[in-house]
Amino acid sequence: FYLKDCIKLNSEEYSINKLFDILMTFSRVGSIFMFLPGIGESKVNSRVRLILSLFLSAILMPLVVDYMPTIPNHPIMTLLYLCKEISIGIFFGLMIKIIFLSLQIAGTLISMQSSLGSAMVFDPHQRNDNLILTNLYTITATTLYYSAFLDHHVIEGIIESYRTIQPGDFMINDIVESLYIGISKSMLIGFKMS
């Protein structure tokens, strides 16, 4: 009788730990998926993004479980861990989005310089009218992104992000500085491309 209770208690504790690990992984992966080119666009159904990020979280969880913290005793600390993971995911997703920003800047500048500034076409990514060359650059870059299997490198980057910024570690100064450098370099690339 005692052994049966111990096995039941250990299995409940084990399942709670796994649920916490999947939730922590999903927080980061789901936040990154909000900004990925193609998947993170407004045309893609949010349920599809949710299913893809849940599926990828379940696959990645055994690979990153060594970096996961133990379950905190207080629910506020658990919520704080989840907020940190969401913030880290948003940071990495924004860095990917910033790279594509350079193509939008280049397309806009080339359109203005070549007198195509009034040639507008509907942009399915942003759901508004955009300059034709900007739209061409963005769609071409997204197509090349998936045809060159760069999304596989993003998955490797997600795993590497757990080594770089472990769950629970959150340095706002480093993140703000990295975003500042990323945006400025993205604009510089956009100006050089045009």
mmCIF file of C-alpha atoms in Angstrom, residues 30 56 88 95 99 105 114 126 131 157 171 176 182:
data_model
loop_
_atom_site.group_PDB
_atom_site.id
_atom_site.type_symbol
_atom_site.label_atom_id
_atom_site.label_comp_id
_atom_site.label_asym_id
_atom_site.label_seq_id
_atom_site.Cartn_x
_atom_site.Cartn_y
_atom_site.Cartn_z
ATOM 1 C CA GLY A 30 5.387 30.828 -29.005
ATOM 2 C CA LEU A 56 7.804 22.461 -31.623
ATOM 3 C CA ILE A 88 13.104 36.671 -24.147
ATOM 4 C CA MET A 95 15.667 40.458 -33.897
ATOM 5 C CA ILE A 99 16.585 41.722 -40.320
ATOM 6 C CA ILE A 105 13.869 50.152 -46.047
ATOM 7 C CA SER A 114 13.417 55.338 -59.321
ATOM 8 C CA GLN A 126 0.950 43.972 -43.293
ATOM 9 C CA LEU A 131 5.345 50.235 -52.421
ATOM 10 C CA GLY A 157 18.965 29.289 -32.574
ATOM 11 C CA MET A 171 18.972 41.416 -18.465
ATOM 12 C CA VAL A 176 17.683 47.129 -25.118
ATOM 13 C CA GLY A 182 20.060 45.561 -34.471
#
